[in-house]
Structure formats: structure tokens, C-alpha cells
Short mmCIF file of C-alpha atoms in Angstrom, two decimals:
data_model
loop_
_atom_site.label_atom_id
_atom_site.label_comp_id
_atom_site.label_asym_id
_atom_site.label_seq_id
_atom_site.Cartn_x
_atom_site.Cartn_y
_atom_site.Cartn_z
CA MET A 587 140.11 171.30 106.14
CA ILE A 588 137.32 170.24 103.82
CA TRP A 589 138.41 166.69 104.14
CA VAL A 590 138.08 166.94 107.98
CA SER A 591 134.67 168.12 107.90
CA SER A 592 133.61 165.48 105.23
CA LEU A 593 135.16 162.59 107.18
CA PHE A 594 133.66 164.01 110.35
CA GLY A 595 130.30 164.08 108.78
CA LEU A 596 130.78 160.53 107.36
CA ALA A 597 131.70 159.31 110.86
CA PHE A 598 128.76 161.07 112.40
CA GLY A 599 126.40 159.49 109.77
CA VAL A 600 127.76 156.08 110.49
CA PHE A 601 127.20 156.78 114.18
CA LEU A 602 123.67 157.87 113.48
CA GLY A 603 123.08 154.81 111.39
CA LEU A 604 124.26 152.57 114.00
CA VAL A 605 121.96 154.35 116.56
CA ILE A 606 118.91 154.22 114.36
CA PRO A 607 117.70 150.61 114.26
CA TRP A 608 116.50 150.62 110.68
CA GLN A 609 117.60 148.72 107.57
CA ILE A 610 116.65 149.33 104.01
CA PRO A 611 113.88 146.89 103.01
CA LEU A 612 115.06 144.21 100.60
CA ALA A 613 112.69 145.40 97.91
CA TYR A 614 114.35 148.80 97.79
CA GLY A 615 117.99 147.45 97.81
CA LYS A 616 118.73 148.62 94.17
CA TYR A 617 117.40 152.08 94.77
CA SER A 618 119.41 152.63 97.91
CA VAL A 619 122.53 151.43 96.07
CA VAL A 620 121.82 154.06 93.42
CA LEU A 621 121.17 156.66 95.94
CA ILE A 622 124.40 155.83 97.89
CA LEU A 623 126.42 156.15 94.72
CA ALA A 624 124.78 159.35 93.82
CA VAL A 625 125.37 160.86 97.29
CA ALA A 626 129.05 159.77 97.20
CA ASP A 627 129.45 161.23 93.69
CA ALA A 628 127.94 164.43 94.96
CA VAL A 629 130.15 164.66 97.87
CA LEU A 630 133.34 164.01 95.93
CA SER A 631 132.34 166.44 93.34
CA GLY A 632 131.43 169.00 95.95
CA ILE A 633 134.93 168.55 97.50
CA GLN A 634 136.57 168.99 94.18
CA ALA A 635 134.61 172.18 93.51
CA TYR A 636 135.42 173.45 96.91
CA LYS A 637 139.07 172.96 96.23
CA ARG A 638 138.73 174.85 92.90
CA GLU A 639 136.94 177.47 94.91
CA ASP A 640 133.91 177.52 92.65
CA PHE A 641 131.53 175.57 94.94
CA SER A 642 127.94 176.59 94.16
CA LEU A 643 125.02 175.15 96.29
CA SER A 644 122.65 175.41 93.40
CA ARG A 645 124.95 173.35 91.18
CA PHE A 646 125.71 170.91 93.97
CA GLY A 647 122.17 170.38 94.90
CA GLY A 648 120.83 170.44 91.37
CA GLY A 649 123.54 168.07 90.10
CA PHE A 650 122.85 165.69 92.86
CA PHE A 651 119.15 165.77 92.55
CA ALA A 652 119.30 165.39 88.75
CA LEU A 653 121.73 162.52 88.69
CA ALA A 654 120.16 160.60 91.73
CA GLY A 655 116.69 161.31 90.11
CA LEU A 656 117.70 160.02 86.74
CA GLY A 657 119.45 157.02 88.22
CA LEU A 658 116.47 155.99 90.42
CA PHE A 659 114.05 156.64 87.56
CA LEU A 660 116.02 154.52 85.18
CA VAL A 661 115.99 151.68 87.68
CA TRP A 662 112.37 152.01 88.42
CA PHE A 663 111.45 152.35 84.81
CA GLY A 664 113.67 149.36 83.88
CA GLU A 665 111.76 147.24 86.24
CA ARG A 666 108.50 148.33 84.73
CA LEU A 667 109.80 147.51 81.29
CA GLY A 668 111.42 144.31 82.30
CA VAL A 669 114.79 145.56 81.27
CA ASP A 670 117.35 145.77 83.95
CA PHE A 671 119.06 149.19 83.85
CA PHE A 672 120.42 148.85 87.29
CA PRO A 673 123.88 147.54 86.34
CA GLY A 674 124.27 150.23 83.79
CA VAL A 675 123.35 153.01 86.20
CA VAL A 676 125.88 151.53 88.73
CA VAL A 677 128.56 151.40 86.20
CA VAL A 678 128.04 154.98 85.26
CA PHE A 679 128.16 156.18 88.76
CA CYS A 680 131.28 154.23 89.41
CA LEU A 681 133.01 155.56 86.46
CA ARG A 682 132.13 158.98 87.69
CA LEU A 683 133.51 158.12 91.11
CA PHE A 684 136.77 156.75 89.72
CA TRP A 685 137.32 159.59 87.36
CA ARG A 686 137.20 161.95 90.31
CA VAL A 687 140.38 160.38 91.76
CA PRO A 688 143.27 162.61 90.78
CA LEU A 689 146.07 160.45 89.25
CA ARG A 690 148.47 163.11 88.38
CA MET B 8 134.42 183.16 103.89
CA LEU B 9 130.83 182.65 104.86
CA ARG B 10 130.12 181.12 101.50
CA VAL B 11 133.01 178.62 101.94
CA ARG B 12 131.61 177.70 105.35
CA GLY B 13 128.21 177.17 103.99
CA SER B 14 129.63 174.77 101.42
CA GLN B 15 131.51 172.97 104.08
CA VAL B 16 128.27 172.54 106.08
CA VAL B 17 126.42 171.17 103.00
CA LEU B 18 129.21 168.78 102.27
CA GLY B 19 129.22 167.69 105.82
CA LEU B 20 125.52 167.03 105.83
CA ALA B 21 125.71 165.10 102.54
CA SER B 22 128.58 163.09 104.15
CA VAL B 23 126.27 162.41 107.13
CA LEU B 24 123.49 161.16 104.67
CA LEU B 25 126.07 158.98 102.87
CA GLY B 26 127.29 157.43 106.16
CA MET B 27 123.79 156.57 107.38
CA LEU B 28 122.76 155.13 104.05
CA LEU B 29 125.95 152.99 103.96
CA VAL B 30 125.16 151.55 107.45
CA PHE B 31 121.48 150.88 106.51
CA GLN B 32 122.59 149.21 103.15
CA TYR B 33 125.22 147.19 105.07
CA ARG B 34 122.55 146.02 107.61
CA ALA B 35 120.21 144.78 104.70
CA GLY B 36 123.12 142.94 103.10
CA THR B 37 124.07 141.17 106.24
CA GLY B 38 120.52 140.41 107.04
CA LEU B 39 120.10 139.05 103.55
CA ARG B 40 122.91 136.76 104.04
CA ARG B 41 121.57 135.71 107.45
CA ASP B 42 118.21 134.84 105.97
CA LEU B 43 119.74 132.59 103.14
CA PRO B 44 119.39 128.91 103.70
CA PRO B 45 122.65 127.28 104.94
CA PRO B 46 124.73 125.59 102.22
CA GLY B 47 123.66 122.02 101.29
CA TYR B 48 120.10 122.83 102.10
CA ASN B 49 118.95 122.57 98.49
CA GLU B 50 120.68 119.32 97.95
CA LEU B 51 119.24 117.82 101.03
CA ALA B 52 115.73 119.02 100.06
CA SER B 53 115.96 117.54 96.58
CA HIS B 54 117.34 114.31 98.07
CA ILE B 55 114.30 114.08 100.48
CA GLU B 56 112.00 114.89 97.47
CA ARG B 57 113.69 112.13 95.47
CA LEU B 58 113.21 109.60 98.30
CA GLU B 59 109.58 110.54 98.69
CA VAL B 60 108.93 110.01 95.00
CA GLU B 61 110.78 106.71 95.14
CA ALA B 62 108.72 105.54 98.20
CA ARG B 63 105.49 106.45 96.36
CA VAL B 64 106.55 104.65 93.25
CA ARG B 65 107.48 101.45 95.31
CA GLY B 66 104.23 101.58 97.16
CA GLN B 67 102.37 101.86 93.85
CA ARG B 68 104.31 98.85 92.51
CA LEU B 69 103.48 96.77 95.66
CA GLU B 70 99.83 97.59 95.41
CA GLU B 71 100.00 96.47 91.74
CA GLU B 72 101.57 93.15 92.79
CA ILE B 73 98.95 92.66 95.49
CA GLY B 74 96.14 93.30 93.00
CA ALA B 75 97.88 90.91 90.60
CA LEU B 76 98.11 88.16 93.23
CA ARG B 77 94.53 88.68 94.11
CA GLU B 78 93.56 88.28 90.38
CA LEU B 79 95.39 84.79 90.38
CA PRO B 80 93.04 81.83 89.81
CA GLY B 81 92.42 80.13 93.12
CA ALA B 82 92.97 83.31 95.19
CA ALA B 83 89.23 83.74 95.63
CA LYS B 84 88.81 80.14 96.56
CA ALA B 85 91.58 80.22 99.10
CA GLY B 86 89.86 83.38 100.51
CA ALA B 87 86.57 81.69 100.88
CA ASP B 88 88.24 78.66 102.39
CA TYR B 89 89.88 80.96 104.97
CA ASP B 90 86.47 82.68 105.62
CA GLU B 91 84.84 79.27 106.33
CA GLU B 92 87.77 78.25 108.47
CA LEU B 93 87.63 81.54 110.29
CA ARG B 94 83.94 81.10 110.90
CA LEU B 95 84.45 77.61 112.31
CA LEU B 96 87.29 78.68 114.46
CA ARG B 97 85.27 81.58 115.88
CA LEU B 98 82.28 79.26 116.49
CA ALA B 99 84.61 76.81 118.29
CA SER B 100 86.26 79.41 120.45
CA GLY B 101 83.12 81.05 121.47
CA LEU B 102 83.63 84.41 119.77
CA TYR B 103 80.27 84.55 118.23
CA PRO B 104 77.05 85.22 120.07
CA LEU B 105 74.75 82.21 119.51
CA SER B 106 71.10 81.47 119.90
CA GLY B 107 69.02 78.42 119.54
CA PRO B 108 67.10 75.75 121.52
CA GLY B 109 68.47 74.55 124.82
CA LEU B 110 68.26 74.26 128.49
CA GLU B 111 68.07 76.88 131.24
CA ILE B 112 69.25 75.56 134.58
CA VAL B 113 68.84 77.71 137.68
CA LEU B 114 70.84 76.67 140.77
CA GLU B 115 70.33 78.16 144.21
CA ASP B 116 71.40 77.63 147.82
CA SER B 117 69.20 75.46 149.89
CA GLY B 118 66.50 77.66 151.41
CA GLY B 119 65.62 75.47 154.47
CA GLU B 120 67.33 75.31 157.74
CA GLY B 121 69.47 72.31 157.98
CA LEU B 122 69.59 69.84 160.75
CA ALA B 123 71.81 70.92 163.65
CA PHE B 124 74.42 68.31 162.97
CA VAL B 125 74.74 69.13 159.22
CA ASP B 126 77.61 71.07 157.93
CA PRO B 127 75.99 74.31 156.63
CA ASN B 128 78.55 74.36 153.80
CA LEU B 129 76.73 71.41 152.28
CA LEU B 130 73.76 73.57 151.80
CA LEU B 131 75.41 76.10 149.59
CA VAL B 132 76.10 76.13 145.95
CA HIS B 133 79.96 75.66 145.42
CA TYR B 134 82.07 76.29 142.45
CA ASP B 135 82.49 72.56 141.86
CA HIS B 136 78.67 72.26 141.39
CA LEU B 137 78.89 74.62 138.55
CA LEU B 138 81.99 72.92 137.19
CA PHE B 139 80.47 69.55 137.26
CA LEU B 140 77.10 70.73 135.91
CA VAL B 141 78.82 72.40 132.92
CA ASN B 142 80.95 69.32 132.48
CA GLU B 143 77.85 67.08 132.31
CA LEU B 144 76.43 69.54 129.66
CA TRP B 145 79.47 69.29 127.46
CA VAL B 146 79.35 65.41 127.81
CA ALA B 147 75.67 65.43 126.95
CA GLY B 148 76.44 67.40 123.71
CA ALA B 149 75.92 70.92 124.55
CA GLU B 150 77.29 73.27 121.85
CA ALA B 151 77.70 76.43 123.77
CA VAL B 152 77.33 77.09 127.56
CA ALA B 153 77.09 80.41 129.51
CA VAL B 154 76.78 80.93 133.29
CA ASN B 155 75.12 84.10 134.39
CA GLY B 156 75.65 85.47 130.97
CA GLU B 157 79.43 84.71 130.96
CA ARG B 158 80.34 82.44 127.98
CA VAL B 159 82.21 79.27 128.95
CA VAL B 160 85.18 78.69 126.72
CA ALA B 161 88.12 76.24 126.70
CA GLN B 162 90.11 78.47 129.02
CA THR B 163 87.17 79.23 131.46
CA GLY B 164 87.95 78.04 135.06
CA PHE B 165 85.64 78.06 137.94
CA THR B 166 87.08 79.19 141.31
CA CYS B 167 85.78 79.65 144.73
CA ALA B 168 86.22 83.29 145.99
CA GLY B 169 84.67 83.47 149.36
CA PRO B 170 80.90 84.09 148.97
CA LEU B 171 81.26 84.29 145.21
CA ILE B 172 82.19 82.13 142.48
CA LEU B 173 84.51 83.17 139.65
CA ALA B 174 84.06 82.06 136.09
CA GLY B 175 87.37 83.02 134.60
CA THR B 176 87.71 86.56 136.06
CA LYS B 177 84.00 87.27 136.15
CA ARG B 178 82.29 87.22 139.49
CA LEU B 179 79.11 85.22 139.75
CA ALA B 180 76.49 85.53 142.47
CA PRO B 181 73.35 83.43 143.12
CA PRO B 182 71.01 82.52 141.53
CA TYR B 183 73.35 80.79 139.02
CA VAL B 184 71.70 80.62 135.74
CA ILE B 185 73.30 78.20 133.21
CA HIS B 186 72.29 78.36 129.57
CA ALA B 187 73.23 75.57 127.27
CA LEU B 188 72.50 75.21 123.63
CA GLY B 189 71.74 71.83 122.27
CA ASP B 190 69.01 69.34 121.97
CA PRO B 191 66.90 70.23 125.06
CA ALA B 192 65.42 66.82 125.56
CA ALA B 193 68.86 65.11 125.23
CA LEU B 194 70.54 67.60 127.63
CA ARG B 195 67.65 67.21 130.18
CA ALA B 196 67.79 63.39 129.92
CA ALA B 197 71.57 63.39 130.51
CA LEU B 198 71.27 65.61 133.54
CA THR B 199 68.47 63.84 135.24
CA MET B 200 69.57 60.25 134.59
CA PRO B 201 69.35 58.21 137.72
CA GLY B 202 72.56 58.06 139.62
CA GLY B 203 73.76 61.05 137.73
CA PHE B 204 75.44 64.17 139.21
CA ILE B 205 72.16 65.91 139.99
CA GLU B 206 70.56 63.01 141.64
CA ALA B 207 73.67 62.21 143.68
CA GLN B 208 75.09 65.50 144.52
CA ILE B 209 72.41 68.21 144.33
CA GLN B 210 68.99 66.70 145.27
CA PRO B 211 70.19 65.23 148.50
CA TYR B 212 71.22 68.61 149.94
CA GLY B 213 68.07 70.31 148.99
CA LEU B 214 69.74 72.89 146.67
CA GLY B 215 67.25 74.75 144.46
CA LEU B 216 67.35 73.41 141.03
CA THR B 217 65.06 74.20 138.14
CA ILE B 218 65.53 72.86 134.56
CA THR B 219 63.55 74.54 131.84
CA GLU B 220 63.61 73.57 128.17
CA LYS B 221 63.82 76.69 126.05
CA SER B 222 63.14 76.94 122.38
CA ASP B 223 65.14 80.18 121.86
CA LEU B 224 68.04 80.84 124.09
CA PHE B 225 70.76 83.55 123.63
CA ILE B 226 74.21 83.02 124.58
CA PRO B 227 76.68 86.00 124.30
CA ALA B 228 80.11 85.88 122.78
CA TYR B 229 83.26 85.34 124.90
CA ARG B 230 84.46 88.76 126.07
CA GLY B 231 87.49 87.82 128.04
CA ASP B 232 91.21 87.93 127.16
CA LEU B 233 92.85 85.83 124.38
CA VAL B 234 96.34 85.60 125.73
CA PHE B 235 98.93 83.21 124.35
CA ASP B 236 102.22 84.40 125.77
CA HIS B 237 103.87 80.96 126.39
CA ALA B 238 102.30 78.74 123.92
CA ARG B 239 104.01 78.05 120.65
CA LEU B 240 102.98 76.02 117.72
CA GLY B 241 103.97 72.50 118.42
CA ARG B 242 106.36 70.17 116.52
CA GLU B 243 103.68 68.20 115.05
CA ASP B 244 102.72 71.12 112.94
CA SER B 245 104.70 69.99 109.92
CA HIS B 246 103.43 72.94 107.84
CA THR B 247 105.36 75.34 109.91
CA PRO B 248 109.09 75.18 109.59
CA PRO B 249 110.95 75.76 112.92
CA ASP B 250 112.15 79.15 112.17
CA LYS B 251 108.66 80.39 111.37
CA ARG B 252 107.00 79.27 114.55
CA GLU B 253 107.57 82.55 116.27
CA ASP B 254 105.98 84.41 113.54
CA ALA B 255 103.06 82.13 113.39
CA CYS B 256 102.44 82.55 117.09
CA VAL B 257 102.53 86.37 116.67
CA HIS B 258 100.15 86.03 113.76
CA ILE B 259 97.78 83.93 115.93
CA ARG B 260 97.87 86.52 118.68
CA ALA B 261 97.12 89.32 116.30
CA TYR B 262 94.32 87.30 114.77
CA ALA B 263 92.87 86.50 118.32
CA GLU B 264 92.99 90.20 119.31
CA GLU B 265 91.17 91.08 116.08
CA LEU B 266 88.51 88.53 116.85
CA THR B 267 87.98 89.96 120.44
CA GLU B 268 87.58 93.30 119.05
CA ASP B 269 84.86 92.14 116.56
CA GLY B 270 83.24 90.19 119.43
CA ARG B 271 83.10 93.38 121.48
CA ALA B 272 81.81 95.49 118.61
CA GLY B 273 79.14 92.84 117.88
CA ASP B 274 77.57 93.20 121.42
#
């Protein structure tokens, strides 16, 4: 049931994106990637929590904003410092995503 | 139950956001790929750059060679010789405006009524009058001749064109004023000698003729065409090998055009 609503939301989002004629400016490409990974991570973690029946909006929202904020800040700060944190942030988010896949 | 539903809505909204972001990002990615130069572009650009540099270097080398040739002993002398030759050729072909002492001859139609039985044509100035007069002047040693301000050169021909006379392509109307540079006394003597052209062909018909000796006449430069479409350098020119004759002709034509331009600018 939760999968249905998520997939429906995803499809609706894609539809909205196709309708809205906008693309992310090239200068913000890195930030949008981080944001996408953060949202994907949040959705997957939310689904897992929902299945465990301990979904909490404050944990969901707080976790999402903390992670996304940290990732975006790291990328931004890395650009200011001249150190590219972007790959590291992406790797961390991807690891989180992969670890959410139940292999057992 | 309500809490579960709320979480479902939140997750759905997050999924909506995810979908939108994915589409936006996808668009940016494909747009990026579309804006990239086509493959091979950079190679082409660097190739062009290399060729440009090469052309510049070769041009510099040629300039250096030209400079070195100019520095050669005798180059300046050859240049001076060419300048002198050019001056003489321009003088000879009437491309310089000239001034000096000479004669002014004014020729007009006969003013009086002719006798009834006289052909009225005989009382007019015809093109052959001018032709013969100019010829007399050349024979007498004139160095430059102009008729009504039109320079007479080797290619100038006089033609009858109804009430007018053509000198080359220039239309002349009476009174016909002929200017000739040369020794004024000698020219006058040659023209007025007994039994000469004037005494035999002009005075009997009462054509108006005045000859004035001038100390300072001005004769303009030739302003007509210099066209050599059919003439080629002849076989007697042993300096020019047969395969170079075409080039030489083109060279002469360009040279002649250049001279005409100068003559016009000098007016």
C-alpha cells in the first residue's frame, strides 16, 4: 500500500516536472544532485520506518533537512575552500541508499 | 490509522518532489550534452589555428626575402632605371599633363555665304581637316597635341559623326582649338609654308583659321581607355620566352590601368 502511494507520488512528480518548463541551471547541478539523493534517501527511509510502524514526521522531516542541509553545505563550503567535497557527499548518500535495500 | 495516513501523504509528497527534481536534473543533463561542441570540433579548431600560424610565418619569411632582395647591390639602380623608363613611357604615351611653349590653332567653319554653285560642305570644317593638321604638327616636331582639350595619343582616331567630329570617343564641336607643344616658330613655319596643307586646303575655302604662338600652353593628360585585348608581345622580343608572353601582356595591361588611374587622380 505504501509502495503504491510512493510510486504514484513519483509518477505525479515526473508528470509535474514534464509540465513545468524549467531546468536546473547548470551552476546548481551539484546541489540538485545532492538534493535528489537526499530526497530519495528520505523517501526510502520513510518507507522502511512506515513498514516498521514507527514513522515519525519529526524524525522524517528533521532527518531529511539535517542530511540535505549538511550535504549542500559541504558542497558549497568545499567550493569556497577549493576542495571538492561533492564526490564524498554523493558516495555517502549512495551508500545509505544501497544499505536500505534488504538483501535477506 | 490517521497517523499512518498522514505518513503516507508525507511520503507521497516527498516522492512528488523527488520525481520533479529528477526531471529537472535530467533536462539539465541533456541540455548540457546538447550544448557541447560536436566531436572533432577541437581537432578542427586546433588544425585551423596551426594553419593560420603557418601562413603568418610563411608571410613573414616572404617579407624577409623581399627585404633581402631589395638590399642587394644594384636593386636600387634597377629601380631608378625602371623609374626613368616609366617616366619616358608615360611621356611618350601621353599620360602626363604637359605644359610649355607652342602653338594655338583655332579652326572654324567659313562664316560667309558661299557662291550658289559651291557645295556648302566645302565651307565646313571636317574631320580630315583636323586629321591633316595634327599630322602636319607631328611632322613639324610637335611633342604633344590636344584638340579641344582632348589629348591626341597614338590610338586617337578622328571620325565624322554628323555635325560633330569625334576624337577617339570624345565629341568635339566648333570652334576647334588645337594646342601643340613644340618650338612655336618652327611649327608655324611648317604649317604656313607655301603649298602646304593650310594654303592648299584651308585658305581657299575661307575657313576661319588663327594661329597664335604661345609661351605657356597647358596640355592635359590622356584620359581615355588603355585596352590591349588582342595585342601580344611580338616574336622579335627575344627577352620574353614564348611561354611568358601571356603573362607579360597581362602585366602590361595592369601597368597601363595603373597609369590611367594616376592620370585621372592627377587632373
